[in-house]
C-alpha cells in the first residue's frame, strides 16, 4: 500500500490557472501515516482472527492509538475493511497498467505482469486471506467497487494474453488469468515446511515459472 514521505512544513505550490492546491502539511502527513498504520494492523488482525472477532480497540492498540481515535480516520470497522480491500484492488489495477505501459511487447508485458503479481502475493498474504474470507463483510457498495476494480485488472491481463496468443477468445484468456491468480495467490499460505515459511528467494522463481508455463500452454481438443 502507498506510504507518504515525512518532511518539514512547506508552503503552497503554484497551481494551474483556475485551480488551487497545496503540498501536504506535517499534520496531514502524520494523519495519513496513522491511517496507513491502521490499515496495516487491520490486514494482520483480520487475517489472523477474522473480521468479526476484531474490535476497533484491537485495531487501535495494534496501530498505537486509542480505540476512539480510530474514528478520526474511519467511521467504523466496516469502513476499515472497505478501505483495505479497495486500496489494494486499486493498487493492483494501477500497477498492472503501469507494467504494461512500460513493456515493449506482449511477451515482455506478460512476464512483467507475472513478476508484479507474484511480488504482490508474496508481500501481501494477509490481505489476500482477508479478501478470500471477509469479502462478504463489505458493504454492498464497496463490494461492487472492489469487483469493478478487479474486473478491470483481469482485462489488463486479457489484453496482453490476446497479443501473446493471437486470439480474441476472451473466455479462454480470462480463464487463464483467473487460474494463474489462483495459483499465485494461494501459494503464500502454503509455502511452509515443518512450520517454517519457505524463503521468498526460493518461492519467487518457482511461482513465476509455473505461472508463465500455465499462461503460455497451448491446448488442443481431447481425442474422443
Short mmCIF file of C-alpha atoms in Angstrom, two decimals:
data_model
loop_
_atom_site.label_atom_id
_atom_site.label_comp_id
_atom_site.label_asym_id
_atom_site.label_seq_id
_atom_site.Cartn_x
_atom_site.Cartn_y
_atom_site.Cartn_z
CA UNK A 1 0.00 0.00 0.00
CA UNK A 2 1.28 3.57 -0.66
CA UNK A 3 3.09 5.49 2.01
CA UNK A 4 3.82 9.20 2.44
CA UNK A 5 7.12 10.98 2.88
CA UNK A 6 7.96 12.85 6.05
CA UNK A 7 9.43 16.33 5.96
CA UNK A 8 9.15 19.93 7.06
CA UNK A 9 6.08 22.11 6.70
CA UNK A 10 6.08 23.63 3.23
CA UNK A 11 4.26 26.45 1.54
CA UNK A 12 1.53 26.01 -1.07
CA UNK A 13 2.82 25.24 -4.55
CA UNK A 14 1.87 27.22 -7.64
CA UNK A 15 -1.33 25.77 -9.13
CA UNK A 16 -2.53 25.78 -12.70
CA UNK A 17 -4.77 28.72 -13.64
CA UNK A 18 -8.18 28.34 -12.08
CA UNK A 19 -7.04 25.68 -9.63
CA UNK A 20 -5.59 25.86 -6.15
CA UNK A 21 -3.63 23.15 -4.42
CA UNK A 22 -1.03 22.79 -1.69
CA UNK A 23 1.51 20.23 -0.66
CA UNK A 24 0.69 18.08 2.38
CA UNK A 25 1.42 19.65 5.74
CA UNK A 26 3.16 17.84 8.57
CA UNK A 27 -0.24 17.36 10.20
CA UNK A 28 -1.84 15.84 7.10
CA UNK A 29 1.17 13.59 6.57
CA UNK A 30 1.00 12.41 10.17
CA UNK A 31 -2.71 11.71 9.79
CA UNK A 32 -2.11 9.69 6.62
CA UNK A 33 0.69 7.78 8.34
CA UNK A 34 -1.66 6.80 11.19
CA UNK A 35 -4.33 5.81 8.66
CA UNK A 36 -1.87 3.54 6.88
CA UNK A 37 -0.79 2.07 10.20
CA UNK A 38 -4.41 1.22 10.96
CA UNK A 39 -4.84 -0.45 7.57
CA UNK A 40 -1.67 -2.47 8.06
CA UNK A 41 -2.81 -3.55 11.52
CA UNK A 42 -6.24 -4.43 10.12
CA UNK A 43 -4.73 -6.67 7.46
CA UNK A 44 -2.83 -8.64 10.08
CA UNK A 45 -5.60 -8.84 12.67
CA UNK A 46 -8.37 -9.67 10.20
CA UNK A 47 -6.19 -12.36 8.60
CA UNK A 48 -5.34 -14.00 11.92
CA UNK A 49 -8.62 -13.62 13.80
CA UNK A 50 -11.27 -12.86 11.19
CA UNK A 51 -13.14 -9.59 10.72
CA UNK A 52 -15.91 -10.40 13.20
CA UNK A 53 -13.52 -11.18 16.06
CA UNK A 54 -11.54 -7.93 15.82
CA UNK A 55 -12.70 -4.79 17.62
CA UNK A 56 -11.86 -1.17 16.98
CA UNK A 57 -9.97 -1.23 20.26
CA UNK A 58 -7.87 -4.10 18.91
CA UNK A 59 -7.10 -2.12 15.77
CA UNK A 60 -6.20 0.99 17.70
CA UNK A 61 -3.94 -0.89 20.09
CA UNK A 62 -2.10 -2.59 17.22
CA UNK A 63 -1.58 0.75 15.49
CA UNK A 64 -0.58 2.58 18.66
CA UNK A 65 -3.71 4.72 19.08
CA UNK A 66 -6.74 4.54 21.34
CA UNK A 67 -9.90 2.81 20.17
CA UNK A 68 -11.92 6.05 19.93
CA UNK A 69 -9.09 7.66 17.94
CA UNK A 70 -9.81 5.22 15.11
CA UNK A 71 -12.97 7.22 14.41
CA UNK A 72 -10.81 10.17 13.35
CA UNK A 73 -9.79 8.12 10.32
CA UNK A 74 -12.69 5.72 9.68
CA UNK A 75 -16.40 5.84 10.61
CA UNK A 76 -16.30 2.22 11.75
CA UNK A 77 -14.70 -1.20 11.42
CA UNK A 78 -16.53 -1.99 8.20
CA UNK A 79 -15.08 1.15 6.66
CA UNK A 80 -11.59 -0.05 7.61
CA UNK A 81 -12.22 -3.31 5.76
CA UNK A 82 -13.55 -1.42 2.77
CA UNK A 83 -10.57 0.92 2.64
CA UNK A 84 -8.18 -2.03 2.92
CA UNK A 85 -9.64 -4.02 0.03
CA UNK A 86 -10.40 -1.02 -2.17
CA UNK A 87 -6.86 0.28 -1.74
CA UNK A 88 -5.21 -2.99 -2.67
CA UNK A 89 -7.56 -3.50 -5.63
CA UNK A 90 -6.80 -0.02 -6.96
CA UNK A 91 -3.06 -0.55 -6.41
CA UNK A 92 -3.17 -3.81 -8.38
CA UNK A 93 -5.00 -2.15 -11.28
CA UNK A 94 -2.71 0.89 -11.36
CA UNK A 95 0.39 -1.28 -11.03
CA UNK A 96 -0.72 -3.66 -13.77
CA UNK A 97 -1.45 -0.82 -16.17
CA UNK A 98 1.93 0.74 -15.42
CA UNK A 99 3.73 -2.55 -16.05
CA UNK A 100 2.05 -2.97 -19.43
CA UNK A 101 2.69 0.64 -20.45
CA UNK A 102 6.41 0.21 -19.77
CA UNK A 103 6.73 -3.11 -21.63
CA UNK A 104 7.88 -3.23 -25.22
CA UNK A 105 5.77 -6.14 -26.48
CA UNK A 106 3.07 -8.57 -25.26
CA UNK A 107 5.51 -11.30 -24.24
CA UNK A 108 7.55 -8.88 -22.16
CA UNK A 109 4.38 -7.41 -20.69
CA UNK A 110 3.14 -10.85 -19.67
CA UNK A 111 6.41 -11.76 -17.95
CA UNK A 112 6.41 -8.47 -16.08
CA UNK A 113 2.76 -8.86 -15.08
CA UNK A 114 3.60 -12.27 -13.60
CA UNK A 115 6.54 -10.80 -11.70
CA UNK A 116 4.36 -7.95 -10.47
CA UNK A 117 1.59 -10.22 -9.23
CA UNK A 118 3.99 -12.70 -7.61
CA UNK A 119 5.62 -9.83 -5.76
CA UNK A 120 2.20 -8.64 -4.60
CA UNK A 121 1.18 -12.10 -3.39
CA UNK A 122 4.40 -12.74 -1.51
CA UNK A 123 4.29 -9.28 0.08
CA UNK A 124 0.58 -9.27 1.00
CA UNK A 125 -0.55 -12.75 2.06
CA UNK A 126 -2.66 -11.28 4.88
CA UNK A 127 -4.61 -9.05 2.51
CA UNK A 128 -5.26 -11.98 0.17
CA UNK A 129 -6.58 -14.04 3.07
CA UNK A 130 -8.85 -11.19 4.18
CA UNK A 131 -10.18 -10.79 0.64
CA UNK A 132 -10.95 -14.51 0.40
CA UNK A 133 -12.60 -14.81 3.81
CA UNK A 134 -14.18 -11.47 4.64
CA UNK A 135 -15.31 -10.04 1.29
CA UNK A 136 -18.92 -10.70 2.31
CA UNK A 137 -18.50 -8.34 5.27
CA UNK A 138 -18.04 -5.36 2.97
CA UNK A 139 -20.94 -3.02 2.31
CA UNK A 140 -22.76 -3.73 -0.95
CA UNK A 141 -21.32 -0.52 -2.40
CA UNK A 142 -17.75 -1.49 -1.51
CA UNK A 143 -18.30 -4.99 -2.88
CA UNK A 144 -19.39 -3.52 -6.20
CA UNK A 145 -16.39 -1.20 -6.34
CA UNK A 146 -13.90 -3.94 -5.47
CA UNK A 147 -15.41 -6.24 -8.10
CA UNK A 148 -15.26 -3.48 -10.73
CA UNK A 149 -11.59 -2.81 -9.98
CA UNK A 150 -10.77 -6.50 -10.07
CA UNK A 151 -12.58 -6.99 -13.38
CA UNK A 152 -10.57 -4.14 -14.84
CA UNK A 153 -7.37 -5.76 -13.57
CA UNK A 154 -8.33 -9.06 -15.23
CA UNK A 155 -8.91 -7.22 -18.51
CA UNK A 156 -5.37 -5.84 -18.36
CA UNK A 157 -4.16 -9.44 -18.40
CA UNK A 158 -6.68 -10.48 -21.07
CA UNK A 159 -5.48 -7.75 -23.43
CA UNK A 160 -1.86 -8.84 -23.01
CA UNK A 161 -2.71 -12.53 -23.38
CA UNK A 162 -4.60 -11.76 -26.59
CA UNK A 163 -1.41 -10.29 -28.02
CA UNK A 164 0.64 -13.29 -26.93
CA UNK A 165 -1.73 -15.97 -28.20
CA UNK A 166 -3.10 -14.10 -31.21
CA UNK A 167 -6.69 -14.89 -30.30
CA UNK A 168 -9.81 -12.98 -29.35
CA UNK A 169 -11.35 -15.86 -27.40
CA UNK A 170 -11.75 -13.79 -24.24
CA UNK A 171 -13.41 -16.61 -22.29
CA UNK A 172 -10.27 -18.74 -22.69
CA UNK A 173 -7.99 -15.81 -21.86
CA UNK A 174 -9.96 -14.86 -18.75
CA UNK A 175 -9.85 -18.47 -17.58
CA UNK A 176 -6.07 -18.45 -17.97
CA UNK A 177 -5.80 -15.24 -15.98
CA UNK A 178 -8.08 -16.42 -13.15
CA UNK A 179 -6.34 -19.79 -12.94
CA UNK A 180 -2.99 -18.04 -12.66
CA UNK A 181 -4.26 -15.73 -9.93
CA UNK A 182 -5.45 -18.80 -8.05
CA UNK A 183 -2.04 -20.43 -8.34
CA UNK A 184 -0.12 -17.35 -7.26
CA UNK A 185 -2.50 -16.08 -4.56
CA UNK A 186 -2.93 -19.41 -2.79
CA UNK A 187 0.74 -20.30 -2.57
CA UNK A 188 1.87 -17.80 0.11
CA UNK A 189 -0.47 -19.62 2.55
CA UNK A 190 1.05 -23.00 1.83
CA UNK A 191 4.76 -22.38 1.30
CA UNK A 192 5.67 -23.69 4.73
CA UNK A 193 7.89 -26.61 5.61
CA UNK A 194 7.54 -28.05 9.14
CA UNK A 195 6.00 -24.76 10.27
CA UNK A 196 8.75 -22.62 8.71
CA UNK A 197 7.97 -20.33 5.79
CA UNK A 198 9.91 -21.14 2.64
CA UNK A 199 12.32 -18.34 1.73
CA UNK A 200 10.87 -15.86 -0.73
CA UNK A 201 14.01 -16.12 -2.86
CA UNK A 202 13.11 -19.78 -3.42
CA UNK A 203 9.37 -19.31 -3.84
CA UNK A 204 9.52 -16.37 -6.24
CA UNK A 205 11.25 -18.00 -9.27
CA UNK A 206 9.20 -21.18 -8.86
CA UNK A 207 5.93 -19.24 -8.84
CA UNK A 208 6.95 -17.08 -11.78
CA UNK A 209 8.00 -20.04 -13.92
CA UNK A 210 4.88 -22.07 -13.08
CA UNK A 211 2.59 -19.11 -13.77
CA UNK A 212 4.20 -18.37 -17.12
CA UNK A 213 4.02 -22.03 -18.11
CA UNK A 214 0.30 -22.09 -17.31
CA UNK A 215 -0.35 -18.90 -19.23
CA UNK A 216 1.57 -19.97 -22.31
CA UNK A 217 0.40 -23.58 -22.56
CA UNK A 218 -1.21 -24.49 -25.86
CA UNK A 219 -4.36 -26.57 -25.96
CA UNK A 220 -5.91 -28.92 -28.44
CA UNK A 221 -9.25 -30.79 -28.41
CA UNK A 222 -9.16 -34.03 -26.45
CA UNK A 223 -9.43 -37.17 -28.56
CA UNK A 224 -12.85 -38.73 -28.32
#
